[in-house]
Short mmCIF file of C-alpha atoms and ligand atoms in Angstrom, two decimals:
data_model
loop_
_atom_site.label_atom_id
_atom_site.label_comp_id
_atom_site.label_asym_id
_atom_site.label_seq_id
_atom_site.Cartn_x
_atom_site.Cartn_y
_atom_site.Cartn_z
CA MET M 265 0.14 0.09 -0.09
CA VAL M 266 1.30 3.48 -0.79
CA ALA M 267 2.14 5.11 2.53
CA VAL M 268 2.06 8.89 2.16
CA ARG M 269 0.88 11.91 4.08
CA THR M 270 -1.65 13.88 2.04
CA ARG M 271 -4.23 16.69 2.88
CA ALA M 272 -6.32 15.46 -0.21
CA ARG M 273 -9.36 18.09 0.09
CA PHE M 274 -10.95 16.64 -3.04
CA GLY M 275 -10.15 13.00 -1.97
CA PRO M 276 -13.18 10.67 -1.18
CA SER M 277 -16.21 12.78 -0.43
CA THR M 278 -19.52 12.57 1.18
CA THR M 279 -22.86 13.77 -0.54
CA GLY M 280 -26.18 12.99 0.60
CA GLY M 281 -24.87 10.91 3.71
CA GLY M 282 -22.68 8.29 1.74
CA ILE M 283 -19.03 8.03 1.23
CA VAL M 284 -18.16 8.45 -2.18
CA ILE M 285 -15.51 6.55 -4.32
CA PRO M 286 -14.39 8.83 -6.90
CA ILE M 287 -13.32 7.50 -10.46
CA ALA M 288 -9.67 8.79 -10.09
CA LEU M 289 -7.50 10.58 -7.56
CA PRO M 290 -4.02 11.81 -8.03
CA LEU M 291 -1.19 10.83 -5.53
CA LEU M 292 0.17 14.40 -4.42
CA ALA M 293 1.47 14.89 -0.93
CA ASP M 294 4.20 16.96 0.88
CA ASP M 295 7.34 15.81 -1.73
CA GLU M 296 5.41 17.45 -4.44
CA ALA M 297 4.17 20.41 -2.52
CA ASP M 298 7.70 21.19 -0.69
CA ALA M 299 9.52 20.86 -4.36
CA ALA M 300 7.00 23.40 -5.93
CA ARG M 301 7.56 25.80 -2.86
CA GLU M 302 11.20 25.66 -3.43
CA VAL M 303 10.99 26.69 -7.11
CA VAL M 304 8.70 29.41 -6.28
CA LEU M 305 11.40 30.82 -3.80
CA SER M 306 13.99 30.03 -6.25
CA GLY M 307 13.27 32.94 -8.54
CA TRP M 308 13.22 30.85 -11.95
CA VAL M 309 9.82 29.51 -12.52
CA SER M 310 9.64 28.85 -16.14
CA GLN M 311 11.35 26.23 -18.53
CA GLY M 312 14.76 26.68 -16.46
CA PRO M 313 16.70 23.98 -14.60
CA GLN M 314 13.89 22.00 -13.39
CA VAL M 315 12.17 21.48 -16.64
CA ALA M 316 15.52 20.53 -17.93
CA ALA M 317 16.08 17.93 -15.10
CA PHE M 318 12.57 16.50 -15.59
CA GLU M 319 13.45 16.02 -19.20
CA ARG M 320 16.57 14.20 -18.48
CA GLU M 321 14.83 11.92 -16.03
CA PHE M 322 11.69 11.33 -18.04
CA ALA M 323 13.95 10.52 -20.94
CA ALA M 324 15.86 7.94 -18.69
CA LEU M 325 13.05 6.27 -17.34
CA VAL M 326 11.40 5.52 -20.68
CA GLY M 327 14.80 4.93 -22.34
CA ALA M 328 14.44 7.67 -25.05
CA PRO M 329 17.66 9.86 -26.49
CA HIS M 330 15.36 13.11 -26.28
CA ALA M 331 12.60 14.26 -24.11
CA CYS M 332 10.92 17.54 -24.58
CA ALA M 333 8.48 19.07 -22.01
CA VAL M 334 5.46 21.12 -23.17
CA ALA M 335 2.31 22.45 -21.61
CA ASN M 336 0.13 19.63 -21.95
CA CYS M 337 -0.24 16.53 -24.39
CA THR M 338 -2.62 18.40 -26.84
CA THR M 339 0.33 20.64 -27.65
CA ALA M 340 2.94 17.78 -27.63
CA LEU M 341 0.72 16.00 -30.27
CA GLN M 342 0.48 19.14 -32.12
CA LEU M 343 4.06 19.90 -32.21
CA ALA M 344 4.73 16.28 -33.39
CA LEU M 345 2.91 16.61 -36.38
CA ALA M 346 4.05 20.05 -36.99
CA ALA M 347 7.72 18.85 -36.75
CA LEU M 348 6.82 16.35 -39.10
CA GLY M 349 5.77 19.01 -41.55
CA ILE M 350 2.17 17.60 -41.71
CA GLY M 351 -0.54 20.31 -42.64
CA THR M 352 -3.07 21.06 -45.40
CA GLY M 353 -4.09 18.19 -47.96
CA ASP M 354 -2.41 15.51 -45.64
CA GLU M 355 -4.14 12.78 -44.23
CA VAL M 356 -3.36 11.27 -40.64
CA ILE M 357 -4.99 8.13 -39.67
CA THR M 358 -6.07 7.64 -36.23
CA VAL M 359 -8.98 6.25 -33.92
CA SER M 360 -12.25 8.18 -33.46
CA HIS M 361 -12.19 6.32 -29.96
CA SER M 362 -10.12 8.48 -28.24
CA PHE M 363 -10.44 11.73 -26.20
CA ILE M 364 -10.98 14.56 -28.73
CA ALA M 365 -7.78 16.05 -28.43
CA THR M 366 -6.33 13.28 -30.97
CA ALA M 367 -8.68 14.25 -33.35
CA ASN M 368 -8.42 18.10 -33.03
CA VAL M 369 -4.61 18.19 -33.19
CA ILE M 370 -5.01 16.99 -36.64
CA ARG M 371 -7.53 19.40 -37.94
CA HIS M 372 -5.54 22.20 -36.14
CA GLN M 373 -2.58 21.35 -38.44
CA GLY M 374 -4.86 21.91 -41.19
CA ALA M 375 -4.84 18.06 -42.15
CA THR M 376 -7.61 15.54 -42.42
CA PRO M 377 -8.22 12.94 -39.59
CA VAL M 378 -9.11 9.36 -40.94
CA PHE M 379 -10.84 7.23 -38.43
CA VAL M 380 -10.27 3.48 -38.57
CA ASP M 381 -12.06 1.06 -36.02
CA ILE M 382 -10.61 -0.48 -32.81
CA ASP M 383 -10.39 -4.05 -31.64
CA LEU M 384 -12.96 -4.45 -28.70
CA GLU M 385 -10.53 -6.64 -26.85
CA THR M 386 -7.94 -4.02 -26.40
CA TYR M 387 -9.97 -0.87 -27.29
CA ASN M 388 -6.99 -0.05 -29.49
CA LEU M 389 -6.66 0.55 -33.34
CA ASP M 390 -7.46 -2.56 -35.15
CA CYS M 391 -4.14 -2.80 -37.24
CA ALA M 392 -6.00 -5.25 -39.50
CA ARG M 393 -7.94 -2.28 -40.68
CA LEU M 394 -4.97 0.01 -41.30
CA ALA M 395 -4.09 -0.96 -44.73
CA GLU M 396 -7.41 -0.11 -46.53
CA ALA M 397 -7.32 3.28 -44.74
CA ILE M 398 -4.03 4.61 -46.27
CA THR M 399 -3.79 6.49 -49.54
CA GLU M 400 -1.25 8.37 -51.36
CA ARG M 401 -2.08 11.39 -49.17
CA THR M 402 -1.65 9.50 -45.52
CA ARG M 403 1.43 11.04 -43.92
CA ALA M 404 1.06 9.58 -40.29
CA ILE M 405 -0.54 7.54 -38.07
CA ILE M 406 -1.23 8.47 -34.50
CA ALA M 407 -1.63 5.49 -32.49
CA VAL M 408 -3.43 5.86 -29.14
CA HIS M 409 -2.25 3.69 -26.15
CA GLN M 410 -5.58 3.84 -24.83
CA MET M 411 -6.17 3.83 -21.00
CA GLY M 412 -2.53 2.91 -20.89
CA MET M 413 -3.07 -0.50 -22.88
CA PRO M 414 -0.09 -0.77 -25.16
CA CYS M 415 -1.17 -0.60 -29.03
CA ASP M 416 -0.01 -3.29 -31.30
CA MET M 417 3.27 -1.27 -32.09
CA ALA M 418 4.65 -4.52 -34.02
CA ALA M 419 1.93 -4.80 -36.43
CA LEU M 420 1.37 -1.20 -36.69
CA ILE M 421 5.14 -0.23 -37.44
CA ALA M 422 5.33 -3.05 -39.92
CA VAL M 423 2.53 -1.63 -41.85
CA ALA M 424 3.63 2.08 -41.57
CA ARG M 425 7.39 1.42 -42.85
CA ARG M 426 5.84 -0.49 -45.84
CA HIS M 427 4.09 2.60 -46.91
CA GLY M 428 6.49 5.36 -45.67
CA ILE M 429 4.63 6.80 -43.06
CA ALA M 430 5.37 8.33 -39.87
CA VAL M 431 4.22 6.86 -36.45
CA ILE M 432 3.27 9.26 -33.54
CA GLU M 433 2.22 7.49 -30.40
CA ASP M 434 -0.52 9.23 -28.25
CA ALA M 435 0.85 7.79 -24.93
CA ALA M 436 -1.21 10.37 -22.94
CA CYS M 437 -2.28 7.84 -20.75
CA ALA M 438 0.49 5.29 -21.05
CA ALA M 439 3.37 6.48 -18.62
CA GLY M 440 4.76 3.38 -17.00
CA SER M 441 3.31 0.85 -19.15
CA GLN M 442 5.32 -1.59 -20.89
CA ILE M 443 5.38 -3.65 -24.46
CA ARG M 444 7.27 -6.58 -25.16
CA MET M 445 9.17 -6.03 -28.47
CA ASN M 446 11.61 -8.71 -30.12
CA GLY M 447 11.52 -10.69 -27.21
CA GLU M 448 12.28 -7.69 -24.36
CA TRP M 449 9.92 -5.82 -22.07
CA GLU M 450 10.41 -2.08 -23.03
CA PRO M 451 8.75 1.32 -21.69
CA ILE M 452 6.38 3.10 -23.84
CA GLY M 453 7.90 6.16 -24.88
CA LYS M 454 11.12 4.64 -26.13
CA PRO M 455 9.61 5.28 -28.52
CA HIS M 456 8.70 2.56 -30.76
CA GLY M 457 7.18 4.93 -33.40
CA ASP M 458 8.96 8.24 -34.33
CA ILE M 459 7.56 10.38 -31.62
CA ALA M 460 5.79 9.71 -28.34
CA CYS M 461 3.31 12.16 -26.60
CA PHE M 462 2.58 11.88 -22.89
CA SER M 463 0.18 13.83 -20.81
CA PHE M 464 0.42 14.72 -16.85
CA HIS M 465 -3.42 15.85 -16.36
CA PRO M 466 -4.43 14.78 -13.04
CA ARG M 467 -6.54 12.00 -14.61
CA LYS M 468 -3.26 10.10 -15.73
CA VAL M 469 -0.90 8.06 -13.67
CA ILE M 470 1.23 10.95 -12.68
CA THR M 471 0.50 14.45 -12.92
CA THR M 472 1.91 18.06 -12.96
CA GLY M 473 -1.60 19.66 -13.05
CA GLU M 474 -1.32 20.24 -16.63
CA GLY M 475 1.85 19.17 -18.50
CA GLY M 476 3.15 17.10 -21.61
CA MET M 477 6.25 15.32 -22.80
CA LEU M 478 7.50 14.54 -26.24
CA THR M 479 9.98 11.53 -26.54
CA THR M 480 12.04 10.77 -29.75
CA ALA M 481 15.47 9.22 -31.26
CA ASP M 482 15.68 11.96 -33.85
CA ALA M 483 17.69 14.74 -32.68
CA GLU M 484 16.51 17.01 -35.58
CA LEU M 485 13.00 16.36 -34.30
CA ASP M 486 13.66 17.25 -30.84
CA ARG M 487 15.43 20.54 -31.86
CA LYS M 488 12.09 21.16 -33.78
CA PHE M 489 10.10 20.63 -30.67
CA ARG M 490 12.45 22.98 -28.80
CA LEU M 491 12.12 25.68 -31.38
CA LEU M 492 8.58 25.52 -31.73
CA ARG M 493 7.71 25.37 -28.30
CA GLN M 494 9.13 28.88 -27.37
CA HIS M 495 8.05 31.22 -30.26
CA GLY M 496 10.81 29.75 -32.92
CA MET M 497 13.36 31.55 -30.59
CA SER M 498 17.04 30.56 -31.75
CA VAL M 499 18.48 30.70 -28.21
CA PRO M 500 16.68 29.26 -24.95
CA ASP M 501 16.54 31.88 -22.06
CA VAL M 502 18.70 29.57 -19.95
CA VAL M 503 21.55 30.19 -22.52
CA ARG M 504 21.10 33.85 -22.61
CA HIS M 505 20.81 34.13 -18.86
CA GLY M 506 24.22 32.10 -18.13
CA SER M 507 26.15 33.85 -20.93
CA SER M 508 28.87 36.58 -20.29
CA GLN M 509 28.28 37.96 -23.74
CA VAL M 510 25.10 39.90 -24.89
CA ILE M 511 23.50 37.52 -27.25
CA PHE M 512 20.69 38.83 -29.57
CA GLU M 513 18.15 36.16 -30.36
CA GLU M 514 16.20 35.27 -33.69
CA TYR M 515 12.91 33.82 -34.59
CA LEU M 516 13.51 31.40 -36.96
CA VAL M 517 9.91 30.05 -37.46
CA SER M 518 6.58 31.03 -36.34
CA GLY M 519 6.33 29.17 -33.32
CA TYR M 520 4.06 28.81 -29.99
CA ASN M 521 4.36 29.18 -26.44
CA TYR M 522 4.17 25.70 -25.14
CA ARG M 523 6.44 26.18 -22.38
CA MET M 524 6.14 24.08 -18.83
CA THR M 525 6.83 25.90 -15.98
CA ASP M 526 9.32 24.94 -13.11
CA MET M 527 6.91 24.43 -10.65
CA GLN M 528 5.06 21.92 -12.69
CA ALA M 529 8.63 19.97 -13.69
CA ALA M 530 9.51 20.04 -10.01
CA ILE M 531 6.29 18.19 -9.07
CA GLY M 532 6.70 16.03 -12.09
CA ARG M 533 10.20 14.77 -10.88
CA LYS M 534 8.69 13.96 -7.51
CA GLN M 535 5.72 12.00 -9.42
CA LEU M 536 8.46 10.06 -11.60
CA GLU M 537 10.03 8.95 -8.59
CA ARG M 538 6.48 7.54 -7.44
CA LEU M 539 5.77 6.06 -10.98
CA PRO M 540 7.06 2.35 -10.69
CA GLU M 541 5.35 2.14 -7.36
CA LEU M 542 2.04 3.75 -8.55
CA VAL M 543 2.10 1.47 -11.73
CA ALA M 544 2.73 -1.86 -9.13
CA ARG M 545 -0.31 -0.82 -7.22
CA ARG M 546 -2.70 -0.18 -10.00
CA ARG M 547 -1.54 -3.43 -11.54
CA ARG M 548 -2.48 -5.32 -8.40
CA LEU M 549 -5.92 -3.33 -8.11
CA ALA M 550 -6.64 -4.54 -11.72
CA SER M 551 -5.80 -8.09 -11.29
CA ARG M 552 -8.00 -7.82 -7.97
CA TYR M 553 -10.96 -6.30 -9.86
CA ASN M 554 -10.69 -9.62 -12.42
CA GLU M 555 -11.02 -11.91 -9.25
CA VAL M 556 -14.03 -10.14 -7.85
CA LEU M 557 -15.71 -9.15 -11.22
CA GLY M 558 -14.85 -12.67 -12.75
CA ASN M 559 -17.80 -14.46 -11.87
CA ILE M 560 -20.36 -11.89 -13.07
CA GLU M 561 -22.60 -13.13 -15.69
CA GLY M 562 -21.97 -11.16 -19.18
CA LEU M 563 -19.72 -8.64 -17.84
CA ARG M 564 -16.60 -8.47 -20.05
CA LEU M 565 -13.38 -7.77 -18.60
CA PRO M 566 -10.51 -5.76 -20.00
CA PHE M 567 -7.96 -7.99 -21.73
CA GLU M 568 -4.10 -7.67 -21.60
CA PRO M 569 -2.35 -9.25 -24.39
CA ALA M 570 0.65 -11.37 -23.51
CA TRP M 571 3.01 -8.57 -24.88
CA ALA M 572 1.52 -5.89 -22.94
CA ARG M 573 1.81 -4.39 -19.64
CA SER M 574 -0.82 -1.71 -18.76
CA ASN M 575 -0.34 1.03 -16.13
CA TRP M 576 -4.15 0.61 -16.13
CA GLN M 577 -4.94 4.22 -16.24
CA SER M 578 -8.47 3.18 -16.74
CA TYR M 579 -10.28 -0.18 -15.79
CA CYS M 580 -12.93 -0.66 -18.39
CA VAL M 581 -15.65 -3.19 -18.38
CA ARG M 582 -18.35 -3.91 -20.83
CA LEU M 583 -21.95 -4.41 -19.68
CA PRO M 584 -24.27 -6.85 -21.35
CA ASP M 585 -26.36 -5.69 -24.19
CA TRP M 586 -29.55 -6.06 -22.12
CA THR M 587 -28.57 -3.58 -19.54
CA ASN M 588 -28.67 0.41 -19.84
CA GLN M 589 -25.50 2.28 -19.32
CA ARG M 590 -26.76 5.37 -17.71
CA SER M 591 -28.99 3.53 -15.28
CA VAL M 592 -26.35 1.30 -14.36
CA MET M 593 -23.85 4.53 -13.85
CA GLN M 594 -26.68 6.37 -12.07
CA ASN M 595 -27.59 3.51 -9.71
CA LEU M 596 -23.85 3.18 -8.66
CA LEU M 597 -23.67 6.99 -8.14
CA ASP M 598 -26.68 6.70 -5.92
CA GLN M 599 -24.73 4.37 -3.85
CA GLY M 600 -21.68 6.65 -3.96
CA ILE M 601 -19.70 4.94 -6.67
CA ALA M 602 -18.49 7.14 -9.44
CA THR M 603 -18.07 5.83 -12.85
CA ARG M 604 -17.83 7.20 -16.37
CA ARG M 605 -18.96 5.82 -19.79
CA GLY M 606 -16.27 4.07 -22.13
CA ILE M 607 -14.18 6.00 -24.21
CA MET M 608 -15.92 8.73 -26.39
CA CYS M 609 -16.15 8.66 -30.29
CA SER M 610 -15.05 11.67 -31.96
CA HIS M 611 -16.95 11.32 -35.27
CA ARG M 612 -20.01 11.54 -32.90
CA GLU M 613 -19.32 14.78 -31.81
CA PRO M 614 -20.23 17.79 -33.86
CA PRO M 615 -16.98 18.84 -35.32
CA TYR M 616 -16.35 15.54 -36.86
CA ALA M 617 -19.82 14.40 -37.60
CA GLN M 618 -19.49 15.51 -41.22
CA GLU M 619 -15.81 13.88 -41.72
CA THR M 620 -16.30 11.92 -44.94
CA ARG M 621 -12.93 9.80 -44.99
CA ARG M 622 -14.30 7.66 -42.34
CA HIS M 623 -14.53 3.87 -42.15
CA ASP M 624 -16.69 1.45 -40.44
CA LEU M 625 -16.71 2.56 -36.65
CA ARG M 626 -19.44 0.04 -35.27
CA GLN M 627 -16.76 -1.38 -32.73
CA SER M 628 -16.02 1.99 -31.71
CA GLU M 629 -19.34 3.07 -31.14
CA LEU M 630 -20.17 -0.35 -29.27
CA ALA M 631 -17.26 0.29 -26.99
CA GLN M 632 -18.65 3.73 -26.15
CA ASP M 633 -22.15 2.71 -25.44
CA ARG M 634 -21.66 -0.61 -23.71
CA SER M 635 -18.58 0.22 -21.34
CA ILE M 636 -18.11 1.90 -18.17
CA LEU M 637 -14.89 2.81 -16.29
CA LEU M 638 -14.66 1.89 -12.77
CA PRO M 639 -12.72 3.78 -9.93
CA ILE M 640 -9.12 2.99 -9.95
CA TYR M 641 -6.35 4.96 -7.98
CA ALA M 642 -3.28 4.16 -5.78
CA GLN M 643 -4.88 4.91 -2.52
CA MET M 644 -8.08 2.82 -3.12
CA SER M 645 -8.69 0.11 -0.63
CA GLU M 646 -9.44 -3.45 -1.82
CA GLU M 647 -12.52 -3.36 0.57
CA ASN M 648 -13.88 -0.84 -1.87
CA GLN M 649 -13.34 -2.85 -4.80
CA VAL M 650 -15.33 -5.71 -3.42
CA LEU M 651 -18.32 -3.12 -2.66
CA ILE M 652 -18.20 -1.95 -5.88
CA ALA M 653 -18.32 -5.74 -7.37
CA GLU M 654 -21.27 -6.35 -5.33
CA ALA M 655 -23.06 -3.17 -6.38
CA LEU M 656 -22.23 -4.00 -10.00
CA LYS M 657 -23.52 -7.85 -9.68
CA LYS M 658 -26.76 -6.71 -8.03
CA GLU M 659 -27.09 -4.27 -11.22
CA LEU M 660 -26.78 -7.36 -13.71
CA GLN M 661 -28.72 -9.62 -11.82
CA VAL M 662 -31.66 -10.95 -14.48
C1 LIG F 734 -5.64 13.12 -21.92
C2 LIG F 734 -5.67 12.67 -23.25
C3 LIG F 734 -5.06 13.53 -24.18
C4 LIG F 734 -4.88 15.13 -23.81
O1 LIG F 734 -4.00 15.32 -23.19
P1 LIG F 734 -3.81 16.72 -22.21
O2 LIG F 734 -2.57 16.81 -21.54
O3 LIG F 734 -4.92 17.15 -21.19
O4 LIG F 734 -3.86 17.95 -23.28
C5 LIG F 734 -4.95 13.32 -25.33
N1 LIG F 734 -5.13 11.90 -25.97
C6 LIG F 734 -5.48 11.21 -25.16
C7 LIG F 734 -5.66 9.72 -25.44
C8 LIG F 734 -5.88 11.48 -23.68
O5 LIG F 734 -6.26 10.42 -22.94
#
């Protein structure tokens, strides 16, 4: 069990008399608070020494040659596309079944998202459907490691290489997940594609409030990320600050302000120290869920392929067809158990409803309509898991 002192005011709360089990809860404690305080008092608060140290430590953790910190994962994904030169007229293949940011970044670059369906077992892109979606305009694939479950990178990369297409990993949820490639367990983010993008939003396994990271093995791509994240400026602030000579900077491209602050990075460094323990804890919680939910008729539990080790950012179950998703969720909430519906489909939201370059997305829709996410967070007790299992079992009794 994770033994830390927290003063979480947003933790398990009470409403209407009962205890509420939240869907997620970040593990932030004195270590993170002290680290942020020190930065505040240090006088350097944005994209300085803490950001550089966070990048080095993150790169080492995932085994990546380069890591570049940014404001959040949405900006990371956008920079990934921009650094690859993807824009108007280009097509990018991805899943509709993802948080809408995955589709939005493609749009924001002026390119067209091409949605392919998922494999219902893993909730990830169905690589068997990749080839049919590729055209002469396809420039990249954004492979999402949904809910922390690694996407089948071996199959995906084989198709991408054959067609000369770049691979971006939307690893927003996947810090601490692993994949077996060529017989070795490797962290997600090495990266296995060309670029991997991570999120440190509070709903993910580690958090800096807001925050993102790009990893790559390509020094030239990393140089572009660094240029684009601070207005295309030729000389970073730290270099000018440390120089005894006057330096005049230039603005080489029209970039953005996607900087991370040093308070965020200092918190992130403490979160990185916790990551192995957080993932181990979540894996124990997931296997406990598998045990206590295993005997509920008609309930489909999540599946972990032999070559994947999920960080279990989310634990997703599929309800039998005769149940009503909303009323199951409402009845659980009435008993103090927060849930969320399955991952959304972007093509069902107004900005993408008219997208024509779309393939059969029935599995994606089924996943959204029939799945619910159950509470999972490091501080969660196994007694609460039993409670949830009992409540769910009662709901699904015929
Ligand atoms: C959370 C999430 C994002 C967005 O991350 P932010 O850091 O909030 O910008 C993108 N893609 C997926 C799959 C996510 O789960």
